[in-house]
CSV table of C-alpha atoms in Angstrom, one decimal:
chain,number,residue,atom,x,y,z
A,28,MET,CA,-100.8,-6.4,209.3
A,29,LEU,CA,-97.6,-4.9,210.7
A,30,GLU,CA,-97.0,-8.1,212.6
A,31,ALA,CA,-97.3,-10.1,209.4
A,32,LEU,CA,-94.9,-7.7,207.6
A,33,GLY,CA,-92.4,-8.1,210.5
A,34,SER,CA,-92.5,-11.9,210.3
A,35,GLY,CA,-92.2,-11.7,206.5
A,36,LEU,CA,-89.1,-9.7,206.8
A,37,ARG,CA,-87.7,-12.1,209.4
A,38,LEU,CA,-88.3,-15.0,207.0
A,39,VAL,CA,-86.4,-13.2,204.3
A,40,ALA,CA,-83.6,-12.1,206.6
A,41,THR,CA,-83.1,-15.6,208.1
A,42,LEU,CA,-82.9,-17.1,204.6
A,43,ASP,CA,-85.6,-19.6,205.1
A,44,LEU,CA,-84.7,-22.5,202.9
A,45,ARG,CA,-88.2,-23.3,201.8
A,46,LEU,CA,-88.6,-19.7,200.6
A,47,TRP,CA,-85.3,-19.6,198.7
A,48,GLU,CA,-86.1,-22.8,196.8
A,49,ILE,CA,-89.3,-21.1,195.6
A,50,VAL,CA,-87.4,-17.9,194.6
A,51,GLY,CA,-84.8,-20.0,192.8
A,52,LEU,CA,-87.3,-21.9,190.7
A,53,SER,CA,-89.2,-18.6,189.9
A,54,LEU,CA,-86.1,-17.0,188.6
A,55,GLY,CA,-85.0,-20.1,186.7
A,56,VAL,CA,-88.4,-20.4,185.0
A,57,SER,CA,-88.9,-16.8,184.1
A,58,LEU,CA,-85.3,-16.1,183.0
A,59,SER,CA,-85.3,-19.2,180.8
A,60,ALA,CA,-88.7,-18.2,179.2
A,61,VAL,CA,-87.4,-14.6,178.6
A,62,ALA,CA,-84.2,-15.9,177.1
A,63,PHE,CA,-86.1,-18.1,174.6
A,64,ALA,CA,-88.6,-15.4,173.9
A,65,THR,CA,-85.8,-12.9,173.3
A,66,LEU,CA,-84.0,-15.3,170.9
A,67,LEU,CA,-87.2,-15.8,168.9
A,68,GLY,CA,-88.9,-12.4,169.4
A,69,LEU,CA,-86.1,-10.0,168.4
A,70,PRO,CA,-85.6,-11.4,164.9
A,71,LEU,CA,-89.3,-11.9,164.5
A,72,GLY,CA,-89.9,-8.2,165.4
A,73,ALA,CA,-87.1,-7.0,163.2
A,74,VAL,CA,-88.3,-8.9,160.1
A,75,LEU,CA,-91.8,-7.6,160.7
A,76,ALA,CA,-90.3,-4.1,161.0
A,77,VAL,CA,-88.2,-4.2,157.8
A,78,GLY,CA,-89.9,-6.7,155.6
A,79,ARG,CA,-92.5,-5.8,153.0
A,80,PHE,CA,-94.8,-8.7,152.3
A,81,PRO,CA,-98.6,-9.3,152.0
A,82,GLY,CA,-100.3,-9.6,155.3
A,83,ARG,CA,-97.7,-7.6,157.2
A,84,GLN,CA,-100.1,-5.1,158.6
A,85,ALA,CA,-102.4,-7.9,159.8
A,86,ALA,CA,-99.5,-9.7,161.4
A,87,ILE,CA,-98.5,-6.5,163.3
A,88,VAL,CA,-102.1,-6.1,164.5
A,89,VAL,CA,-102.3,-9.7,165.7
A,90,LEU,CA,-98.9,-9.5,167.4
A,91,ASN,CA,-99.8,-6.3,169.2
A,92,ALA,CA,-103.1,-7.8,170.3
A,93,LEU,CA,-101.2,-10.9,171.6
A,94,MET,CA,-99.4,-8.6,174.0
A,95,GLY,CA,-102.6,-8.7,176.0
A,96,LEU,CA,-103.0,-12.4,176.1
A,97,PRO,CA,-104.4,-13.4,179.5
A,98,PRO,CA,-102.0,-15.8,181.2
A,99,VAL,CA,-104.7,-18.2,182.2
A,100,VAL,CA,-105.7,-18.6,178.6
A,101,VAL,CA,-102.1,-19.3,177.6
A,102,GLY,CA,-101.9,-21.7,180.5
A,103,LEU,CA,-105.1,-23.5,179.3
A,104,PHE,CA,-103.8,-23.7,175.8
A,105,ILE,CA,-100.4,-25.2,176.8
A,106,TYR,CA,-102.2,-27.5,179.2
A,107,LEU,CA,-104.3,-28.9,176.4
A,108,LEU,CA,-101.2,-29.4,174.2
A,109,LEU,CA,-99.2,-31.1,177.0
A,110,SER,CA,-102.0,-33.1,178.7
A,111,ARG,CA,-101.8,-36.8,178.3
A,112,ALA,CA,-104.5,-36.8,175.5
A,113,GLY,CA,-102.9,-33.8,173.9
A,114,PRO,CA,-100.7,-33.7,170.8
A,115,LEU,CA,-97.5,-33.3,172.9
A,116,GLY,CA,-98.8,-35.5,175.8
A,117,GLU,CA,-96.2,-38.3,175.1
A,118,PHE,CA,-93.4,-36.2,176.4
A,119,GLY,CA,-94.9,-36.1,179.9
A,120,LEU,CA,-94.2,-32.4,180.5
A,121,LEU,CA,-97.3,-31.4,182.2
A,122,PHE,CA,-96.7,-30.2,185.8
A,123,THR,CA,-93.0,-29.8,185.3
A,124,PRO,CA,-90.9,-26.7,185.3
A,125,GLN,CA,-90.3,-27.2,181.6
A,126,ALA,CA,-94.0,-26.8,181.0
A,127,MET,CA,-93.9,-23.6,182.9
A,128,VAL,CA,-91.0,-22.3,180.8
A,129,ILE,CA,-93.0,-23.2,177.6
A,130,ALA,CA,-96.1,-21.4,178.8
A,131,GLN,CA,-94.2,-18.3,179.9
A,132,THR,CA,-92.3,-18.2,176.6
A,133,VAL,CA,-95.6,-18.2,174.7
A,134,LEU,CA,-96.9,-15.5,177.0
A,135,VAL,CA,-93.8,-13.2,176.7
A,136,LEU,CA,-92.8,-13.7,173.1
A,137,PRO,CA,-95.5,-11.4,171.6
A,138,ILE,CA,-94.5,-8.6,174.1
A,139,ILE,CA,-90.8,-8.8,173.2
A,140,ALA,CA,-91.5,-9.2,169.4
A,141,ALA,CA,-94.0,-6.3,169.3
A,142,LEU,CA,-91.9,-3.9,171.2
A,143,ALA,CA,-88.8,-4.8,169.1
A,144,ARG,CA,-90.9,-4.4,166.0
A,145,GLN,CA,-91.7,-0.8,166.9
A,146,ALA,CA,-88.1,0.0,168.0
A,147,VAL,CA,-86.6,-1.4,164.8
A,148,GLU,CA,-89.2,0.2,162.6
A,149,ASP,CA,-88.5,3.6,164.1
A,150,ALA,CA,-84.7,3.2,163.8
A,151,TRP,CA,-85.1,1.8,160.2
A,152,ARG,CA,-86.4,5.2,159.1
A,153,ASP,CA,-82.9,6.7,159.9
A,154,TYR,CA,-80.9,3.8,158.6
A,155,GLU,CA,-82.7,2.7,155.5
A,156,GLU,CA,-81.1,5.0,152.9
A,157,GLN,CA,-77.6,4.5,154.2
A,158,LEU,CA,-77.9,0.8,154.3
A,159,ARG,CA,-79.6,0.5,150.9
A,160,SER,CA,-76.8,2.7,149.6
A,161,PHE,CA,-74.4,0.0,151.0
A,162,GLY,CA,-76.5,-2.6,149.2
A,163,VAL,CA,-77.9,-4.0,152.4
A,164,GLU,CA,-81.6,-4.9,152.4
A,165,GLY,CA,-84.0,-7.4,153.8
A,166,TRP,CA,-83.1,-9.6,156.7
A,167,ARG,CA,-79.5,-8.4,156.6
A,168,GLY,CA,-80.6,-4.8,157.2
A,169,ALA,CA,-82.9,-6.0,159.9
A,170,LEU,CA,-80.1,-7.7,161.7
A,171,THR,CA,-77.8,-4.7,161.4
A,172,VAL,CA,-80.4,-2.4,162.9
A,173,LEU,CA,-81.2,-5.0,165.6
A,174,TRP,CA,-77.6,-5.1,166.6
A,175,ASP,CA,-77.2,-1.4,166.5
A,176,ILE,CA,-80.1,-0.6,168.8
A,177,ARG,CA,-79.4,-3.7,171.0
A,178,PHE,CA,-79.3,-1.6,174.2
A,179,SER,CA,-82.6,0.1,173.6
A,180,LEU,CA,-84.1,-3.4,173.1
A,181,LEU,CA,-83.3,-4.1,176.7
A,182,THR,CA,-86.5,-2.3,177.6
A,183,ALA,CA,-88.5,-4.8,175.5
A,184,VAL,CA,-86.7,-7.7,177.2
A,185,MET,CA,-87.3,-6.2,180.7
A,186,ALA,CA,-91.0,-5.7,179.8
A,187,GLY,CA,-91.1,-9.4,179.0
A,188,LEU,CA,-89.3,-10.3,182.2
A,189,GLY,CA,-91.8,-8.2,184.2
A,190,ARG,CA,-94.7,-10.0,182.6
A,191,ALA,CA,-93.1,-13.4,183.2
A,192,SER,CA,-92.2,-12.9,186.8
A,193,ALA,CA,-95.5,-11.3,187.7
A,194,GLU,CA,-98.0,-13.8,186.2
A,195,VAL,CA,-99.8,-16.5,188.2
A,196,GLY,CA,-102.3,-18.0,185.8
A,197,ALA,CA,-100.1,-19.8,183.3
A,198,VAL,CA,-97.7,-21.3,185.7
A,199,MET,CA,-100.5,-22.3,188.0
A,200,ILE,CA,-102.3,-24.2,185.3
A,201,VAL,CA,-99.4,-26.0,183.6
A,202,GLY,CA,-97.2,-26.3,186.7
A,203,GLY,CA,-99.9,-27.2,189.2
A,204,ASN,CA,-98.2,-25.4,192.2
A,205,ILE,CA,-96.7,-28.7,193.5
A,206,ASP,CA,-94.6,-28.1,196.6
A,207,GLY,CA,-90.9,-28.5,196.0
A,208,VAL,CA,-91.4,-29.1,192.3
A,209,THR,CA,-93.4,-26.4,190.5
A,210,ARG,CA,-94.2,-23.9,193.2
A,211,VAL,CA,-92.9,-20.5,192.3
A,212,MET,CA,-93.3,-17.1,194.0
A,213,THR,CA,-96.5,-16.0,192.5
A,214,THR,CA,-98.3,-19.3,192.9
A,215,ALA,CA,-97.0,-19.6,196.5
A,216,ILE,CA,-98.2,-16.1,197.3
A,217,ALA,CA,-101.7,-17.0,196.0
A,218,LEU,CA,-101.7,-20.2,198.0
A,219,GLU,CA,-100.3,-18.8,201.3
A,220,THR,CA,-102.7,-15.9,201.1
A,221,SER,CA,-105.7,-18.2,200.7
A,222,LYS,CA,-104.4,-20.4,203.6
A,223,GLY,CA,-103.9,-17.3,205.8
A,224,ASP,CA,-100.1,-17.6,206.1
A,225,LEU,CA,-99.6,-13.9,205.5
A,226,PRO,CA,-96.0,-13.6,206.7
A,227,LEU,CA,-94.7,-16.1,204.0
A,228,ALA,CA,-96.9,-14.5,201.3
A,229,LEU,CA,-95.6,-11.0,202.2
A,230,GLY,CA,-92.0,-12.2,202.5
A,231,LEU,CA,-92.3,-13.7,199.0
A,232,GLY,CA,-94.0,-10.6,197.7
A,233,MET,CA,-91.1,-8.4,199.0
A,234,VAL,CA,-88.5,-10.7,197.5
A,235,LEU,CA,-90.3,-10.7,194.1
A,236,ILE,CA,-90.5,-6.9,194.0
A,237,ALA,CA,-86.8,-6.6,195.1
A,238,ILE,CA,-85.7,-9.0,192.4
A,239,VAL,CA,-87.6,-7.2,189.7
A,240,LEU,CA,-86.2,-3.9,190.9
A,241,ALA,CA,-82.7,-5.2,191.0
A,242,LEU,CA,-82.9,-6.6,187.4
A,243,ASN,CA,-84.3,-3.4,186.1
A,244,ALA,CA,-81.7,-1.4,187.9
A,245,ALA,CA,-79.0,-3.6,186.3
A,246,ALA,CA,-80.6,-3.1,182.8
A,247,GLN,CA,-80.6,0.6,183.3
A,248,VAL,CA,-77.0,0.7,184.4
A,249,ILE,CA,-76.1,-1.3,181.3
A,250,LYS,CA,-78.1,1.0,179.0
A,251,GLU,CA,-76.6,4.1,180.5
A,252,ALA,CA,-73.0,2.8,180.2
A,253,ALA,CA,-73.7,1.8,176.6
A,254,LEU,CA,-75.1,5.2,175.8
A,255,ARG,CA,-71.9,6.8,177.2
A,256,ARG,CA,-69.7,4.3,175.4
A,257,TYR,CA,-71.4,4.2,172.0
A,258,GLY,CA,-73.4,7.4,171.8
B,1,MET,CA,-64.2,-4.8,134.3
B,2,SER,CA,-65.9,-2.4,132.0
B,3,ALA,CA,-66.9,1.1,133.2
B,4,ILE,CA,-70.4,1.7,134.6
B,5,LEU,CA,-70.3,5.2,133.2
B,6,PRO,CA,-71.7,6.9,131.3
B,7,LEU,CA,-75.0,7.0,133.2
B,8,ARG,CA,-78.0,7.7,131.0
B,9,LEU,CA,-81.3,9.3,132.2
B,10,GLU,CA,-84.1,9.3,129.6
B,11,GLU,CA,-87.2,11.3,130.1
B,12,VAL,CA,-87.0,10.6,133.9
B,13,SER,CA,-89.9,11.8,136.0
B,14,TYR,CA,-90.6,11.3,139.7
B,15,ALA,CA,-93.9,12.1,141.4
B,16,VAL,CA,-95.3,11.5,144.8
B,17,ASP,CA,-99.1,11.5,145.2
B,18,GLY,CA,-99.4,13.3,141.9
B,19,ARG,CA,-97.0,16.1,142.9
B,20,ARG,CA,-94.2,16.2,140.3
B,21,ILE,CA,-90.8,16.6,141.8
B,22,ILE,CA,-88.6,15.6,138.8
B,23,GLU,CA,-90.0,16.3,135.4
B,24,ARG,CA,-88.7,14.7,132.2
B,25,VAL,CA,-85.0,14.9,132.9
B,26,SER,CA,-82.7,13.6,130.2
B,27,LEU,CA,-79.0,13.6,131.0
B,28,VAL,CA,-75.8,11.7,130.2
B,29,LEU,CA,-73.2,11.7,132.9
B,30,GLU,CA,-69.7,10.9,131.6
B,31,ALA,CA,-66.6,9.9,133.5
B,32,GLY,CA,-64.2,12.7,134.2
B,33,PRO,CA,-65.6,16.2,135.0
B,34,SER,CA,-67.0,16.8,138.5
B,35,THR,CA,-70.7,17.6,138.1
B,36,ILE,CA,-72.4,20.0,140.4
B,37,ILE,CA,-76.2,19.9,140.7
B,38,LEU,CA,-77.2,23.4,141.6
B,39,GLY,CA,-80.5,24.8,142.5
B,40,ALA,CA,-82.7,26.4,145.2
B,41,ASN,CA,-84.2,24.4,148.0
B,42,GLY,CA,-87.0,22.2,146.7
B,43,ALA,CA,-85.7,22.2,143.1
B,44,GLY,CA,-85.4,18.5,143.2
B,45,LYS,CA,-81.6,18.1,143.7
B,46,SER,CA,-81.7,15.4,146.4
B,47,VAL,CA,-84.4,13.4,144.6
B,48,LEU,CA,-82.5,13.5,141.3
B,49,MET,CA,-79.4,12.1,143.1
B,50,ARG,CA,-81.4,9.4,144.8
B,51,LEU,CA,-82.9,8.4,141.4
B,52,MET,CA,-79.4,8.2,139.9
B,53,HIS,CA,-78.1,6.2,142.9
B,54,GLY,CA,-81.0,3.8,142.8
B,55,LEU,CA,-82.6,4.7,146.1
B,56,LEU,CA,-85.7,5.8,144.4
B,57,ALA,CA,-87.4,4.3,141.3
B,58,PRO,CA,-88.5,6.8,138.6
B,59,SER,CA,-92.3,7.1,138.0
B,60,ALA,CA,-91.5,7.3,134.3
B,61,GLY,CA,-88.5,7.2,132.1
B,62,ARG,CA,-85.4,5.1,132.2
B,63,ILE,CA,-82.1,5.2,134.1
B,64,THR,CA,-79.3,3.0,132.8
B,65,TRP,CA,-75.7,2.3,133.6
B,66,SER,CA,-73.3,1.2,131.0
B,67,SER,CA,-72.4,-2.1,132.5
B,68,GLN,CA,-73.7,-4.6,135.1
B,69,GLY,CA,-72.8,-4.5,138.8
B,70,ALA,CA,-73.2,-0.7,139.0
B,71,ARG,CA,-74.7,-1.0,142.5
B,72,ARG,CA,-71.4,-2.0,144.1
B,73,ARG,CA,-69.3,0.6,142.2
B,74,GLN,CA,-71.0,3.7,143.4
B,75,ALA,CA,-71.3,5.3,146.8
B,76,MET,CA,-73.4,8.1,148.3
B,77,VAL,CA,-72.7,10.5,151.1
B,78,PHE,CA,-75.7,12.1,152.7
B,79,GLN,CA,-76.4,15.5,154.2
B,80,ARG,CA,-76.8,13.8,157.6
B,81,PRO,CA,-74.5,10.8,157.8
B,82,VAL,CA,-75.9,7.7,159.6
B,83,MET,CA,-73.2,6.2,161.9
B,84,LEU,CA,-73.5,2.7,163.2
B,85,ARG,CA,-73.0,2.3,167.0
B,86,ARG,CA,-69.5,1.0,166.8
B,87,SER,CA,-66.0,2.5,166.4
B,88,ALA,CA,-65.0,4.7,163.5
B,89,LEU,CA,-62.8,1.9,162.2
B,90,ASP,CA,-65.6,-0.7,162.4
B,91,ASN,CA,-68.0,1.6,160.5
B,92,VAL,CA,-65.6,1.4,157.6
B,93,VAL,CA,-65.0,-2.3,158.1
B,94,TYR,CA,-68.8,-2.8,157.9
B,95,ALA,CA,-69.0,-1.0,154.6
B,96,LEU,CA,-66.2,-3.3,153.3
B,97,LYS,CA,-67.9,-6.4,154.7
B,98,VAL,CA,-71.2,-5.8,153.0
B,99,ALA,CA,-69.4,-4.9,149.8
B,100,GLY,CA,-68.0,-8.4,149.8
B,101,VAL,CA,-64.4,-7.6,150.6
B,102,PRO,CA,-62.6,-10.6,152.1
B,103,ALA,CA,-62.2,-10.4,155.9
B,104,ALA,CA,-58.4,-10.5,155.8
B,105,GLN,CA,-58.2,-7.2,153.9
B,106,ARG,CA,-60.9,-5.2,155.6
B,107,GLU,CA,-59.0,-3.8,158.5
B,108,ARG,CA,-56.0,-2.7,156.4
B,109,LEU,CA,-58.2,-1.0,153.8
B,110,ALA,CA,-60.3,0.6,156.5
B,111,GLN,CA,-57.2,2.0,158.2
B,112,GLU,CA,-56.0,3.4,154.8
B,113,ALA,CA,-59.3,5.1,154.3
B,114,LEU,CA,-59.2,6.6,157.8
B,115,ASP,CA,-55.7,7.9,157.0
B,116,GLU,CA,-57.0,9.5,153.8
B,117,VAL,CA,-59.6,11.6,155.7
B,118,GLY,CA,-57.3,12.2,158.7
B,119,LEU,CA,-59.3,10.2,161.2
B,120,ARG,CA,-56.6,7.6,162.1
B,121,PRO,CA,-56.2,9.1,165.6
B,122,VAL,CA,-59.9,8.5,166.4
B,123,ALA,CA,-60.2,5.1,164.7
B,124,ARG,CA,-61.1,3.4,168.0
B,125,ARG,CA,-63.6,6.0,169.2
B,126,PRO,CA,-67.3,5.3,168.9
B,127,ALA,CA,-68.5,6.9,165.6
B,128,ARG,CA,-71.6,8.5,167.2
B,129,VAL,CA,-69.5,10.6,169.6
B,130,LEU,CA,-67.5,12.2,166.8
B,131,SER,CA,-68.2,15.8,165.9
B,132,GLY,CA,-70.4,16.6,162.9
B,133,GLY,CA,-67.4,17.3,160.7
B,134,GLU,CA,-65.6,14.1,161.8
B,135,GLN,CA,-68.7,12.1,161.1
B,136,GLN,CA,-69.0,13.4,157.6
B,137,ARG,CA,-65.3,12.7,157.0
B,138,LEU,CA,-66.0,9.1,158.3
B,139,ALA,CA,-68.8,8.9,155.8
B,140,LEU,CA,-66.3,9.8,153.1
B,141,ALA,CA,-63.9,7.3,154.5
B,142,ARG,CA,-66.5,4.6,154.1
B,143,ALA,CA,-67.0,5.6,150.5
B,144,TRP,CA,-63.2,5.9,149.9
B,145,ALA,CA,-62.6,2.4,151.1
B,146,LEU,CA,-64.9,1.1,148.4
B,147,HIS,CA,-63.0,2.9,145.6
B,148,PRO,CA,-66.2,3.8,143.9
B,149,GLU,CA,-66.3,4.7,140.2
B,150,VAL,CA,-69.0,7.3,141.0
B,151,LEU,CA,-69.5,9.2,144.3
B,152,PHE,CA,-72.8,11.0,144.9
B,153,LEU,CA,-72.7,13.7,147.5
B,154,ASP,CA,-76.0,15.3,148.7
B,155,GLU,CA,-75.2,18.7,150.2
B,156,PRO,CA,-72.4,17.1,152.3
B,157,THR,CA,-71.4,20.3,154.1
B,158,ALA,CA,-74.9,21.9,154.6
B,159,ASN,CA,-74.7,21.3,158.4
B,160,LEU,CA,-71.0,22.1,158.9
B,161,ASP,CA,-69.0,25.2,159.9
B,162,PRO,CA,-66.5,26.7,157.5
B,163,GLY,CA,-63.5,24.8,158.9
B,164,ALA,CA,-65.1,21.4,158.6
B,165,THR,CA,-66.5,22.4,155.2
B,166,ARG,CA,-62.9,23.1,153.9
B,167,GLU,CA,-61.7,19.7,155.2
B,168,ILE,CA,-64.6,17.9,153.4
B,169,GLU,CA,-63.9,19.8,150.2
B,170,THR,CA,-60.3,18.8,150.3
B,171,ILE,CA,-61.3,15.1,150.5
B,172,ILE,CA,-63.8,15.5,147.7
B,173,LYS,CA,-61.0,16.9,145.5
B,174,ALA,CA,-58.9,13.8,146.5
B,175,PHE,CA,-61.7,11.6,145.2
B,176,ASP,CA,-61.7,13.6,141.9
B,177,ALA,CA,-57.9,13.3,141.7
B,178,ALA,CA,-58.1,9.5,142.3
B,179,GLY,CA,-60.3,9.2,139.3
B,180,THR,CA,-63.7,8.9,140.9
B,181,LYS,CA,-66.5,10.7,139.1
B,182,VAL,CA,-67.9,13.3,141.6
B,183,VAL,CA,-71.6,14.2,141.4
B,184,MET,CA,-72.6,16.7,144.1
B,185,SER,CA,-75.6,18.7,144.9
B,186,THR,CA,-75.2,22.1,146.6
B,187,HIS,CA,-76.9,25.4,146.9
B,188,SER,CA,-73.6,27.2,147.6
B,189,LEU,CA,-72.2,29.0,144.6
B,190,GLY,CA,-68.8,29.2,146.2
B,191,GLN,CA,-68.6,25.5,146.7
B,192,ALA,CA,-69.9,24.8,143.2
B,193,ARG,CA,-67.1,27.0,141.8
B,194,ARG,CA,-64.4,25.4,144.1
B,195,LEU,CA,-65.3,21.8,143.3
B,196,GLY,CA,-67.1,21.6,140.0
B,197,ASP,CA,-66.1,21.3,136.4
B,198,GLU,CA,-69.7,21.6,135.1
B,199,VAL,CA,-73.1,22.7,136.4
B,200,ILE,CA,-76.5,21.1,136.0
B,201,PHE,CA,-78.9,23.8,137.1
B,202,LEU,CA,-82.3,22.4,138.4
B,203,HIS,CA,-85.4,24.6,138.5
B,204,GLN,CA,-88.7,23.2,139.7
B,205,GLY,CA,-87.7,19.6,138.8
B,206,ARG,CA,-86.4,20.4,135.3
B,207,VAL,CA,-82.9,20.9,134.0
B,208,ALA,CA,-82.9,24.6,133.2
B,209,GLU,CA,-79.3,24.7,132.1
B,210,ARG,CA,-76.1,22.5,131.8
B,211,SER,CA,-72.9,24.4,131.3
B,212,PRO,CA,-69.2,24.1,131.9
B,213,MET,CA,-68.3,26.0,135.2
B,214,ASP,CA,-66.3,28.7,133.4
B,215,GLN,CA,-69.3,29.6,131.3
B,216,PHE,CA,-71.9,29.3,134.1
B,217,PHE,CA,-70.0,31.9,136.1
B,218,PRO,CA,-70.2,34.8,135.9
B,219,LEU,CA,-73.1,34.6,133.5
B,220,PRO,CA,-75.5,31.7,133.3
B,221,ALA,CA,-77.3,31.3,130.0
B,222,SER,CA,-80.8,30.5,131.4
B,223,PRO,CA,-82.9,33.2,133.1
B,224,GLU,CA,-83.7,30.9,136.0
B,225,ALA,CA,-80.0,30.3,136.8
B,226,ALA,CA,-79.2,34.0,136.2
B,227,ALA,CA,-81.8,35.0,138.8
B,228,PHE,CA,-80.5,32.4,141.2
B,229,VAL,CA,-76.9,33.5,140.9
B,230,LYS,CA,-78.0,37.2,141.3
B,231,ARG,CA,-80.0,36.3,144.4
B,232,GLU,CA,-77.3,34.1,146.1
B,233,LEU,CA,-74.1,35.9,145.3
B,234,PRO,CA,-74.2,38.8,147.8
B,235,TRP,CA,-74.5,36.3,150.7
B,236,ASP,CA,-72.1,33.6,149.4
């Protein structure tokens, strides 16, 4: 165990090329997915928070439930869509990084949207009278509040990023864990562990945790700075 | 552009879950005199102002302005102002933007409004780090920039110390001098006397009395208002 840990550290320290390709692809896929999910999820959450329309309560319940979507189920669903016989089969996306981005976007979107919905709804209680007094209602009010609490929403985005970078099931199914093409950190860890190459698995695990830590630290620094700057 | 005043309330009631908060209030508010809505906590002052401003819809009765487009020609300042997370100046600019003022004029009008309330030196500071008194002055600047025909103020100095209260009162007088109809709720008799020309006294959701200020003090006509004045005066 200790020996494996030591070799893992050496792999990380010596910048093993194979390892860093995997890390790069992981980051690329998860950050892209979170970017798309943020662009779609924040407005969706804000509209659900502020809007008043029939079926709103049901939509919120469904959205909250979707936060718990099992990654393998999302993977299977996207697999069926992208497979040769599927409705989007003609684009030939299955087993590509793009397919992995799509799957992770679907996985992460409900998390970001649901957390944003709650944050905007809480803030809206404070803002509503003032904004309505200005004559601001509906989507315009939603966007104003969304922008005003943008730094608090970093938490929702980080939750999404945590989910994306940690999951195995979805990227495994739609990516296929092809060496040099669609192998990412989590699928590599799963594979190397089953093959018995514990040093590489551990090295990847440490890198994964370090990256998630670093990103969250950055988010925290930004939030704190914003709090001091804007109150 | 015809005036939106007078504002007419006909038999206006407001109830929440069967609990009556405003009960059959009929009033006409004319341009000119500053109107003070006076009453104890829970008398319905805030709710009445929100009904007039259109933030609440009456459960019964009618509220009518005298011409179209009243929404944009009135403003309200709340007891606890809500500041957007941007600079003081940008808070005023936002109010101008959503009121449809062309982009080229916004900054100049906003600066003028900040001048009016004495906040020019902190124009670039984030609004949320300003003191309570400064925030309330900024809320008044947002209203000033819009040059409203009517300004509603809901206990604007309830959370402020005497110094900040005086500054706010000076600005409210400036609104009055500039021709804006001031409608303000307060439970402070001193403030009512300093700022108002007439008093509407609310008691348990009803208008107990409406009198010119110099008749209301020292002797209100209604027993409810007389009791209130007697109770409040020693501490005012």
